[in-house]
mmCIF file of C-alpha atoms in Angstrom:
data_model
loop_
_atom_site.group_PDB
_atom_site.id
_atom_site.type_symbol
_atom_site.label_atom_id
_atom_site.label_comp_id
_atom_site.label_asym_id
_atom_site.label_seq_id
_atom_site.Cartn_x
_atom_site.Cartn_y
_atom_site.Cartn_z
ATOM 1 C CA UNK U 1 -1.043 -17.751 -20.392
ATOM 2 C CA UNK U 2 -1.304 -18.700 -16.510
ATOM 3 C CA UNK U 3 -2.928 -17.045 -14.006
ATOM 4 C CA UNK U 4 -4.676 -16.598 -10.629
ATOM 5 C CA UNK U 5 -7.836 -15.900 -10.447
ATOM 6 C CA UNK U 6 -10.383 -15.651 -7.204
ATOM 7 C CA UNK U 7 -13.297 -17.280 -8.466
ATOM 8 C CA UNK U 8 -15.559 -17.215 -5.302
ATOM 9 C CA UNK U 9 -14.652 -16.478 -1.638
ATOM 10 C CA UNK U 10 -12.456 -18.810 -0.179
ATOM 11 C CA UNK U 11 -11.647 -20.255 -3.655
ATOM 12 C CA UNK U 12 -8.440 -19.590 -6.116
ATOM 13 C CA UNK U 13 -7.274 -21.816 -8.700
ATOM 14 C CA UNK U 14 -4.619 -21.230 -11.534
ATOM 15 C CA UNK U 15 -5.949 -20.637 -14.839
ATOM 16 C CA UNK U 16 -5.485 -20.678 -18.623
ATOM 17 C CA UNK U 17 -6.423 -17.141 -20.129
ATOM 18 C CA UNK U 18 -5.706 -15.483 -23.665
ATOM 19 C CA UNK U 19 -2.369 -13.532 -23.819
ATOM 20 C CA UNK U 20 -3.345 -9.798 -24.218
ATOM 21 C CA UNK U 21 -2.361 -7.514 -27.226
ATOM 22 C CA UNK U 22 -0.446 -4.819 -26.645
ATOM 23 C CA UNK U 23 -2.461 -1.532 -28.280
ATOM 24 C CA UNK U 24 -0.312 1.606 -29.792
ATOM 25 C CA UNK U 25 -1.010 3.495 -26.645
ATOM 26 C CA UNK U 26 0.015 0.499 -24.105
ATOM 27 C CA UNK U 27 3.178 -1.463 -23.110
ATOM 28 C CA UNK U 28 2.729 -5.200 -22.571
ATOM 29 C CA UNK U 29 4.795 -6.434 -19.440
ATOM 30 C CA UNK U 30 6.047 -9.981 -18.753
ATOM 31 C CA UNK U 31 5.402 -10.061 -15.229
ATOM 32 C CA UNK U 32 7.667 -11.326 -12.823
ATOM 33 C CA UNK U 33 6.750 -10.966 -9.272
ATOM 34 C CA UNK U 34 3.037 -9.958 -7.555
ATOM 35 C CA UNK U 35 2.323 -9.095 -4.255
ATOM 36 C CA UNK U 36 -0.870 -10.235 -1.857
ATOM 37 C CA UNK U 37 -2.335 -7.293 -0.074
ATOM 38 C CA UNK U 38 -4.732 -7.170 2.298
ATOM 39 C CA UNK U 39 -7.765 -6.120 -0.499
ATOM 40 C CA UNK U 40 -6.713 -9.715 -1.680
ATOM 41 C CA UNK U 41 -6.627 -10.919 1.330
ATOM 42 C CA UNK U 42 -10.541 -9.669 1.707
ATOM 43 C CA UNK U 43 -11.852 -10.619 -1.688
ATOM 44 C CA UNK U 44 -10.464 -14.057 -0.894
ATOM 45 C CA UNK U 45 -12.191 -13.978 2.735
ATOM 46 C CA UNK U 46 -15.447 -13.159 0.479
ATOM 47 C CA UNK U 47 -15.665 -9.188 2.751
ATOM 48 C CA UNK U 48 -14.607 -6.646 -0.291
ATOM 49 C CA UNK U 49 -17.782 -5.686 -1.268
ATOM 50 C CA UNK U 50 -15.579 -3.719 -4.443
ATOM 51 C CA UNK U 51 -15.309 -6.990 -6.334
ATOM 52 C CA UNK U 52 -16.843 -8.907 -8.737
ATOM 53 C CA UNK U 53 -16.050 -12.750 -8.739
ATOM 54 C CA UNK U 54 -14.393 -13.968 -10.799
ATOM 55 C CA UNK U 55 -11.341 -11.987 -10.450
ATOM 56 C CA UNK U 56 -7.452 -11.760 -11.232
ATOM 57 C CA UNK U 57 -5.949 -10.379 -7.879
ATOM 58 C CA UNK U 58 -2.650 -8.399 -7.401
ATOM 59 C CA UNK U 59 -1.306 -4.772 -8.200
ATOM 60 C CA UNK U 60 1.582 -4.850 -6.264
ATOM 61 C CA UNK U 61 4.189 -5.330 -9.655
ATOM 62 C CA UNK U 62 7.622 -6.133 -10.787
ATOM 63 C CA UNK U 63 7.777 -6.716 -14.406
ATOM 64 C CA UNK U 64 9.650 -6.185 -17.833
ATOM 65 C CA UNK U 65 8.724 -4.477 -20.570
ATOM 66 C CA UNK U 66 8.296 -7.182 -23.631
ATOM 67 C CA UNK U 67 6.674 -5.346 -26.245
ATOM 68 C CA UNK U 68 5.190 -1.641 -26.759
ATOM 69 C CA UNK U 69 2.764 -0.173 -29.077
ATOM 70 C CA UNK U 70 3.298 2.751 -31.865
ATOM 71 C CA UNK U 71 2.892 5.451 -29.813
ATOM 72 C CA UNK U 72 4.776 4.395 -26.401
ATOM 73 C CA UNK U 73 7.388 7.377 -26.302
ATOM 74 C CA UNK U 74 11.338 6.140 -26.452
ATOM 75 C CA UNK U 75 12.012 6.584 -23.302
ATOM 76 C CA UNK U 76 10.851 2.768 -22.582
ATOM 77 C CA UNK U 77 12.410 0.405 -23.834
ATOM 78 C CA UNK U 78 12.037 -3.534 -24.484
ATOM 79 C CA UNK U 79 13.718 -5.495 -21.159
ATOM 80 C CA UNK U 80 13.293 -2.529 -18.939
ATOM 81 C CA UNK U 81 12.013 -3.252 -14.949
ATOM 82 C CA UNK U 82 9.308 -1.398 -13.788
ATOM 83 C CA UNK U 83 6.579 -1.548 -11.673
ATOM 84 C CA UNK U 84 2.690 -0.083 -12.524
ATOM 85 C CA UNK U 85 0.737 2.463 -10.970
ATOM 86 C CA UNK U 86 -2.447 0.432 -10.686
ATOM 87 C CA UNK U 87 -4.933 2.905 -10.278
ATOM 88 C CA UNK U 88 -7.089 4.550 -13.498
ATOM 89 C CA UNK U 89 -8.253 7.949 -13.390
ATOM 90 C CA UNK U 90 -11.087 9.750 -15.749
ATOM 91 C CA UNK U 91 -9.141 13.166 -16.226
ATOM 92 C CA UNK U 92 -13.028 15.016 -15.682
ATOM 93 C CA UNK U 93 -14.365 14.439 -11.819
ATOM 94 C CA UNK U 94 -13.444 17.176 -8.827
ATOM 95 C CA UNK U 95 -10.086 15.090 -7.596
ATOM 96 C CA UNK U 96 -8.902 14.640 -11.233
ATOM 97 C CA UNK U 97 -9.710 18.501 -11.972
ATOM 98 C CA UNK U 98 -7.461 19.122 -8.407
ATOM 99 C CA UNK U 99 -4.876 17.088 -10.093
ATOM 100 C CA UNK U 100 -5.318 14.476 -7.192
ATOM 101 C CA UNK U 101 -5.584 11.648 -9.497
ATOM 102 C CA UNK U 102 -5.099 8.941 -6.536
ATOM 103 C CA UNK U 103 -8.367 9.648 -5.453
ATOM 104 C CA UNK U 104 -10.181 9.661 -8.533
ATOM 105 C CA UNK U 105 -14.287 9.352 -7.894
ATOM 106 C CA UNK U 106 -14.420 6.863 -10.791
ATOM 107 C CA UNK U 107 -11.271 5.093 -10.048
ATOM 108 C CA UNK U 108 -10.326 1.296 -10.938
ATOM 109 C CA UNK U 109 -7.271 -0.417 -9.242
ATOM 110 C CA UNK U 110 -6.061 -3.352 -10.722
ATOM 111 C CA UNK U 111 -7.114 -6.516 -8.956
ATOM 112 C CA UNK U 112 -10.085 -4.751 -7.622
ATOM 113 C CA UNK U 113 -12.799 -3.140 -9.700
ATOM 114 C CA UNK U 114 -11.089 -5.197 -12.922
ATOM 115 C CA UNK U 115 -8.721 -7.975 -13.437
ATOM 116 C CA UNK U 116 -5.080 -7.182 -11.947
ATOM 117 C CA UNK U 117 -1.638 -8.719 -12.426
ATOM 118 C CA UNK U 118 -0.797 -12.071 -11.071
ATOM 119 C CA UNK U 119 -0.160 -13.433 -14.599
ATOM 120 C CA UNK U 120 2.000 -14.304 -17.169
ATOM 121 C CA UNK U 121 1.395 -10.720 -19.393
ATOM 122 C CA UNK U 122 -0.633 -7.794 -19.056
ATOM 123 C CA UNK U 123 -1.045 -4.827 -21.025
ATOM 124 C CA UNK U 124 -1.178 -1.270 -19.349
ATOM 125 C CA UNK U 125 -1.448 2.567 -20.669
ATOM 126 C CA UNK U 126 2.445 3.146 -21.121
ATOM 127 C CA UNK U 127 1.371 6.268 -18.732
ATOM 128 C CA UNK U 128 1.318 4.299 -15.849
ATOM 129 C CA UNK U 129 4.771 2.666 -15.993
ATOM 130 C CA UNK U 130 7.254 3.868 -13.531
ATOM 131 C CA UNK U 131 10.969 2.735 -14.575
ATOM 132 C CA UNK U 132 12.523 1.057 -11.120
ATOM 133 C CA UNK U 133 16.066 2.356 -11.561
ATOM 134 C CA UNK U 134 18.640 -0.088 -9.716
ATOM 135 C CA UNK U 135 15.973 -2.020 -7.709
ATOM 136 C CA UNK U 136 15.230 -5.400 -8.675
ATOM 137 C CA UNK U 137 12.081 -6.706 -10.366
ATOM 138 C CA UNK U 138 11.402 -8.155 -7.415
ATOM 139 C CA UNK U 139 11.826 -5.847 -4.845
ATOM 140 C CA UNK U 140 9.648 -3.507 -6.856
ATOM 141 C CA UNK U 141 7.004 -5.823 -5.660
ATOM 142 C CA UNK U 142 7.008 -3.635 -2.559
ATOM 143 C CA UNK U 143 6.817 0.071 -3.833
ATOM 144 C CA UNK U 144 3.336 0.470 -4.483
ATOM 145 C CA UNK U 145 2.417 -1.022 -0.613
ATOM 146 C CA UNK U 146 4.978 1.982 0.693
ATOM 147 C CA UNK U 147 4.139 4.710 -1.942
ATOM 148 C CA UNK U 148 0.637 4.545 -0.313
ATOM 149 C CA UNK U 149 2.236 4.998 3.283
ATOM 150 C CA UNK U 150 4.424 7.745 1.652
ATOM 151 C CA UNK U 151 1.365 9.336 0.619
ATOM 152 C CA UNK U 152 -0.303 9.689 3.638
ATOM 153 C CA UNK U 153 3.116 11.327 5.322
ATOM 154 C CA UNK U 154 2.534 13.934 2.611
ATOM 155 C CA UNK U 155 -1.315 14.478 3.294
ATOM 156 C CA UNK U 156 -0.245 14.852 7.214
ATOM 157 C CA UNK U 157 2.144 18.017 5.654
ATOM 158 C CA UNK U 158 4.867 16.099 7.997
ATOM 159 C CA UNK U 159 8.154 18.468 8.669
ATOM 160 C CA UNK U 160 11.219 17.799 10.410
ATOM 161 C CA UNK U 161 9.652 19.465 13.606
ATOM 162 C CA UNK U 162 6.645 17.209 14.283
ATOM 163 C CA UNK U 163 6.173 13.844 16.671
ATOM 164 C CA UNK U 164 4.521 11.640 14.301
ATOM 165 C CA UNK U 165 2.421 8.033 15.455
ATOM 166 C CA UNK U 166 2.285 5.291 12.797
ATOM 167 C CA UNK U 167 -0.940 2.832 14.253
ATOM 168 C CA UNK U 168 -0.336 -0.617 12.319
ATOM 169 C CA UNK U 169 2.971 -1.414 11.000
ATOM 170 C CA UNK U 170 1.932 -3.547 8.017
ATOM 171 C CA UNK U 171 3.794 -2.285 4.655
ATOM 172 C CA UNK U 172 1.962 0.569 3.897
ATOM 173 C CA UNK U 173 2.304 1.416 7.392
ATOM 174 C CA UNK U 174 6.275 0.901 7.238
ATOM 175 C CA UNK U 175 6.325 2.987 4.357
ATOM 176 C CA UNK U 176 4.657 5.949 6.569
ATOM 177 C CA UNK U 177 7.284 5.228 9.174
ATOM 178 C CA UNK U 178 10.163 5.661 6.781
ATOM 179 C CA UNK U 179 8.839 8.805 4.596
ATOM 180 C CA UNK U 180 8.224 10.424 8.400
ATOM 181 C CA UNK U 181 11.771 9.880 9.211
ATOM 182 C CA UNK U 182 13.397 10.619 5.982
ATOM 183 C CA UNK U 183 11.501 14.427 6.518
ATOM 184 C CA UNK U 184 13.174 14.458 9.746
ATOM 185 C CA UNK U 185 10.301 13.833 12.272
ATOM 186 C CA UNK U 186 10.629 11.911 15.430
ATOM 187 C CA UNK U 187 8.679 8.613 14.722
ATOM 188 C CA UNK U 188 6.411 6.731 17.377
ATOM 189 C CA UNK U 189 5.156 3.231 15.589
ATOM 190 C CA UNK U 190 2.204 1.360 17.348
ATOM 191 C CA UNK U 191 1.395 -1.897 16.790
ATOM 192 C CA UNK U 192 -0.107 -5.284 18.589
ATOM 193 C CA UNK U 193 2.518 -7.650 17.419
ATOM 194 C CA UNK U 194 6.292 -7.644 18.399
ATOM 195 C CA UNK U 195 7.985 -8.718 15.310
ATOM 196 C CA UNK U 196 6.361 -5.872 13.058
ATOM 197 C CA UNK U 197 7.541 -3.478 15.681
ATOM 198 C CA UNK U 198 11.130 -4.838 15.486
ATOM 199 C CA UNK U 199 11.143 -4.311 12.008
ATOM 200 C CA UNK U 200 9.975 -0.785 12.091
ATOM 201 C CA UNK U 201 12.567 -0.405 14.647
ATOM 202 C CA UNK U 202 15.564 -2.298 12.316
ATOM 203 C CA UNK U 203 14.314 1.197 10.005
ATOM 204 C CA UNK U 204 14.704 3.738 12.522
ATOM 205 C CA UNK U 205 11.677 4.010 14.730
ATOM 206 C CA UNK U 206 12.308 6.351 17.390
ATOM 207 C CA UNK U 207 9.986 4.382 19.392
ATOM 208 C CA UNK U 208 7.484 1.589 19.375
ATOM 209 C CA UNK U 209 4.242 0.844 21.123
ATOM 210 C CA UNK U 210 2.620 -2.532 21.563
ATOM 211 C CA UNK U 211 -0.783 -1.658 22.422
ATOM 212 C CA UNK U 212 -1.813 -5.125 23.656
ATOM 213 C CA UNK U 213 0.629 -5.143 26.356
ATOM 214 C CA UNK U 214 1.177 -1.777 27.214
ATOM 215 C CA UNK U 215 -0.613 1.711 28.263
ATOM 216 C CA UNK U 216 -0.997 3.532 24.497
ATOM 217 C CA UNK U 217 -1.804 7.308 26.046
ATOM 218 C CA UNK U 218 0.240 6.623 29.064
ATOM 219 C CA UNK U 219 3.859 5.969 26.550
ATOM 220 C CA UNK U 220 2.610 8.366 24.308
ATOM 221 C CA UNK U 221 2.215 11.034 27.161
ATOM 222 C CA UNK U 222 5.699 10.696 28.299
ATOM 223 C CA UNK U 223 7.280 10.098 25.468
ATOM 224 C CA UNK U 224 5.981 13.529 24.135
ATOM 225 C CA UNK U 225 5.995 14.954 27.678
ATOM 226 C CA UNK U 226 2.273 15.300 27.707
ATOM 227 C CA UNK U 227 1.996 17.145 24.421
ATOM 228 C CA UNK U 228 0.697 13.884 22.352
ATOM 229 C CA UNK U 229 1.491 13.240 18.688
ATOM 230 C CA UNK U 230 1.428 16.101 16.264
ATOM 231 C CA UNK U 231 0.377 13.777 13.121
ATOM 232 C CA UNK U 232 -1.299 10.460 13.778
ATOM 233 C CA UNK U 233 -1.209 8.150 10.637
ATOM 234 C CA UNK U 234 -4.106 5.613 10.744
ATOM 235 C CA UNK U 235 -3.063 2.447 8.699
ATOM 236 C CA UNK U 236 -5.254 -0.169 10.320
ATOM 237 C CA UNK U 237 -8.883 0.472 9.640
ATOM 238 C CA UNK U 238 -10.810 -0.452 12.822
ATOM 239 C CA UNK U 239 -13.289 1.208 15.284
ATOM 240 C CA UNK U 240 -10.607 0.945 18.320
ATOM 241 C CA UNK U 241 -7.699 2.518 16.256
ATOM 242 C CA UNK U 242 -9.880 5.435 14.621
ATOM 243 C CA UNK U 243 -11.041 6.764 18.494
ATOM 244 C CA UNK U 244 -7.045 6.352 19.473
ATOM 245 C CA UNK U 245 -5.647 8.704 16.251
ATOM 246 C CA UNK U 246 -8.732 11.289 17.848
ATOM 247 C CA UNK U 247 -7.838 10.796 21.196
ATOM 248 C CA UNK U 248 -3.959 10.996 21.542
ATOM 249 C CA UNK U 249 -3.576 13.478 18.656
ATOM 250 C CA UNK U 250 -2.158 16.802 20.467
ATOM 251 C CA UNK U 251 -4.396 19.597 19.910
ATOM 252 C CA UNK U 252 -4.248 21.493 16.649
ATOM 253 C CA UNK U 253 -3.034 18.179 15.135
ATOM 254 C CA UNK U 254 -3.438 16.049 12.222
ATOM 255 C CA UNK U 255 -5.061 13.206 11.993
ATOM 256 C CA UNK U 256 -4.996 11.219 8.498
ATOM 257 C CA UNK U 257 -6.662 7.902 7.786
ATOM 258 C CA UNK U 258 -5.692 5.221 5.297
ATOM 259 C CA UNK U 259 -7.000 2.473 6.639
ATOM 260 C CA UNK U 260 -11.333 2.364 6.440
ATOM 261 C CA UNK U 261 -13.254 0.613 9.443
ATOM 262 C CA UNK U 262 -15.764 -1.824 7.888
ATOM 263 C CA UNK U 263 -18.710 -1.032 11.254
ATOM 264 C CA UNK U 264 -18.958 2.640 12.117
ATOM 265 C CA UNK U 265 -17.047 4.271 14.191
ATOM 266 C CA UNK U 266 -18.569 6.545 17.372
ATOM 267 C CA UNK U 267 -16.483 9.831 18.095
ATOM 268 C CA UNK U 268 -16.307 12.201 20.893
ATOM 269 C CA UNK U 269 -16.700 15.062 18.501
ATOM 270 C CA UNK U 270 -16.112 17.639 20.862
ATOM 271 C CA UNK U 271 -11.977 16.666 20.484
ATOM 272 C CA UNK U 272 -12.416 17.668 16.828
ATOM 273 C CA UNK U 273 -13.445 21.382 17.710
ATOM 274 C CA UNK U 274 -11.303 21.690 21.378
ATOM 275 C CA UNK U 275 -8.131 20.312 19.398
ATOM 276 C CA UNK U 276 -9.147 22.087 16.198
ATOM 277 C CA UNK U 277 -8.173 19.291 14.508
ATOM 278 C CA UNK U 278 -7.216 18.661 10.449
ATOM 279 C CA UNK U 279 -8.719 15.057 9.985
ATOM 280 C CA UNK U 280 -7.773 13.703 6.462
ATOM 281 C CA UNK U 281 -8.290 10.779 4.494
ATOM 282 C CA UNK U 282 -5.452 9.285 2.133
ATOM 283 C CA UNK U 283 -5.766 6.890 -0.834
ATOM 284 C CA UNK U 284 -3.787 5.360 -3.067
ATOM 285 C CA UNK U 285 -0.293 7.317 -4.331
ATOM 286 C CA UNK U 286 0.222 9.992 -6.588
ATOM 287 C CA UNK U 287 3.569 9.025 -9.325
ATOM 288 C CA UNK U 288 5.471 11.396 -6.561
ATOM 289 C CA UNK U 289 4.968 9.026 -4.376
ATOM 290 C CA UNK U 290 6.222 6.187 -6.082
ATOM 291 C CA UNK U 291 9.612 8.327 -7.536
ATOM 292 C CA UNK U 292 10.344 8.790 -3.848
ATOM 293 C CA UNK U 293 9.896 5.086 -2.541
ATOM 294 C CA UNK U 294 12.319 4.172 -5.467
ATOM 295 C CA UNK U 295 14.509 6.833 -4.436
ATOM 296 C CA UNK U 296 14.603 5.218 -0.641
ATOM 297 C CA UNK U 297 15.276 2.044 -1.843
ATOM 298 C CA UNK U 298 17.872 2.812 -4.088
ATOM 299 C CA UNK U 299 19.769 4.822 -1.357
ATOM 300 C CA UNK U 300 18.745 2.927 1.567
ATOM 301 C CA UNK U 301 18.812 -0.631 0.273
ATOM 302 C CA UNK U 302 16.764 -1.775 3.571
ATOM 303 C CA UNK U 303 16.759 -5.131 4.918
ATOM 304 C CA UNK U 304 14.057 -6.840 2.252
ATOM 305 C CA UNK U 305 14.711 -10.445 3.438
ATOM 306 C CA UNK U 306 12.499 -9.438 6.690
ATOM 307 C CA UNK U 307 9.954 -7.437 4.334
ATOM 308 C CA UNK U 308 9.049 -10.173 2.532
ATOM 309 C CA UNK U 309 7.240 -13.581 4.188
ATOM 310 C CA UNK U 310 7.330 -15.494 1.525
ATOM 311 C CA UNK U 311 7.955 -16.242 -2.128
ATOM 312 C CA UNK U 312 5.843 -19.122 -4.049
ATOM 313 C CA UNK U 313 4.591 -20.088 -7.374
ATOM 314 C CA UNK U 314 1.574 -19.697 -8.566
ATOM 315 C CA UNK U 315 0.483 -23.299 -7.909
ATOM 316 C CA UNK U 316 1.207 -22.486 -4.193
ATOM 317 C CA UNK U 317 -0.408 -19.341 -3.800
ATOM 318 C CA UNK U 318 -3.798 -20.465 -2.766
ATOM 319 C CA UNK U 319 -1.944 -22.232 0.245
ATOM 320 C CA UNK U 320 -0.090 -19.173 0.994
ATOM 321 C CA UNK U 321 -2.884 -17.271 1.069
ATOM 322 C CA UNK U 322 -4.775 -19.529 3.418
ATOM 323 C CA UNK U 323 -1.891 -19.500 6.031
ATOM 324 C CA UNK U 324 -1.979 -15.918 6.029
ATOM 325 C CA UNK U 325 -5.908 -15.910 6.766
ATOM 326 C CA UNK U 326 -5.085 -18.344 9.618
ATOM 327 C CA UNK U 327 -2.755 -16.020 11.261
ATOM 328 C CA UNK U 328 -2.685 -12.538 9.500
ATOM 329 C CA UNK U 329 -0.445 -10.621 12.574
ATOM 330 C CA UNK U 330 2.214 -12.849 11.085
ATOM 331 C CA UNK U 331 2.836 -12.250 7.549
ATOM 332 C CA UNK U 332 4.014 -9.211 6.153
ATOM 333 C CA UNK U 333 4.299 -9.336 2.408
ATOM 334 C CA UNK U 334 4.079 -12.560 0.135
ATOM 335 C CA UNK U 335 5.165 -12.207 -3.202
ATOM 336 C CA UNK U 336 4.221 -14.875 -6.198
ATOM 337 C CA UNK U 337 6.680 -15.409 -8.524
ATOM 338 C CA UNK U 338 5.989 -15.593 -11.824
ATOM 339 C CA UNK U 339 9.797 -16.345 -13.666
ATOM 340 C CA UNK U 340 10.608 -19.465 -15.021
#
């Protein structure tokens, strides 16, 4: 079978690799369309220091279900869509014992810490398939990006009564922006570039923020009437946006972090004991999270054609991926498609 494979930073060729067997516990999946990410994007650069070289990229699936082994319950069947939670758990360390399996202590994500899904086949635990209902195979390209942003909504405890700020309006920040509004909160997305804002705003943004242009805690304090932000969602990962979630949170807030600065990251810590603040860190999604992105996008049908950058074979992915390095601000999501 075909696939991509990262073979040493700045380097990604197309490949000829043995079709995988399906065991009795597993389902084998023809895939059919893969997402980038930004981890790719970083193992490609040569700067995520959770890879080893050489490695298959992508976890960001829409498949169907070719064949399943012995003890793969009925429920899944042969030619179903689905898309994969990508992330392994071992059942035994403190997050797996608190039944928060996303953040596993001995976790491997596919494309990551072991070969991922931007091939032909692959064979996964038929645990980890999520059935995509009426969404196609390959919008559920998409779901895992959001589900992560949906997670963090839920670590923020987000209720119909809060002001929540979305900093970076990527797709895992979008999907933050849309779980926020569908629990009813008034939504403030910040971002540098003015095309990812209008998209969050085409999905019901009360308001946006483009911090290179204009005055972050001077908007924020009259749009919440000098209150700030109740929840803060972090979905950039950089020194600059980490200090703005702890400064412009209103006191008592919440503050919860997805995104993970790669230099450290100097606080006024007095703001965490004035505002009494609840700083969190989110990771991954739990299978909750995924049911309820499905359940958007079923309902909601949202405009994909503006999600999604671009769509190329594999043979064109390495060029893809090297216009996105050149000027990241402007893609959002680029799917490879595997279909004949």
């Amino acid at each position: 079978m075909k696939a991509i494979q990262i073979t040493e930073p700045s380097v990604m060729k197309v490949v000829e690799m043995e079709k995988p067997q399906c065991g009795a516990d597993e389902v084998l999946l023809r895939i059919q369309y893969v997402g980038f990410c930004g981890s790719d994007l970083n193992t490609y650069r040569g700067q995520n220091p959770m890879v080893k070289m050489p490695v298959v990229p992508g976890h960001e699936i829409g498949a169907v279900i070719d064949e399943m082994g012995e003890k793969v319950p009925a429920h899944l069947k042969k030619g179903m869509a689905v898309t994969v939670n990508p992330y392994t758990n071992c059942g035994h360390c403190p997050s797996c014992r608190n039944r928060r399996y996303n953040a596993c202590q001995h976790n491997e994500t596919l494309g990551v810490q072991r070969n991922g899904a931007m091939c032909d086949y692959i064979a996964v635990p038929w645990q980890k398939i999520i059935p995509i209902g009426d969404i196609t195979v390959k919008h559920a390209a998409i779901i895992e990006p959001m589900s992560v942003g949906f997670h963090a909504v839920s670590r923020g405890q987000v209720v119909d009564t809060d002001v929540v700020m979305v900093i970076g309006c990527g797709m895992v920040g979008v999907g933050a922006v849309v779980r926020a509004l569908v629990r009813g909160a008034k939504v403030i997305a910040c971002d540098m570039d003015d095309e990812k804002l209008a998209i969050v705003r085409s999905l019901g943004a009360d308001y946006t923020i483009n911090s290179a242009k204009e005055n972050v805690h001077e908007r924020l304090q009259e749009i919440t009437g000098g209150a700030g932000p109740d929840v803060v969602i972090e979905a950039v990962g950089a020194p600059v946006t980490y200090q703005m979630a702890v400064n412009e949170v209103a006191f008592t807030g919440r503050v919860v972090c997805i995104g993970y600065a790669k230099q450290d990251v100097q606080f006024t810590t007095k703001l965490f004991v004035q505002k009494e603040l609840d700083i969190r860190g989110s990771r991954n999604a739990l299978p909750e999270d995924f049911e309820g992105v499905i359940r958007y996008l079923e309902k909601n049908n949202p405009p994909y054609d503006i999600l999604i950058s671009a769509c190329v074979k594999p043979a064109e992915a390495e060029a893809a991926m090297q216009q996105w390095m050149q000027a990241p601000a402007k893609v959002f999501r680029i799917l490879v498609d595997f279909t004949e």
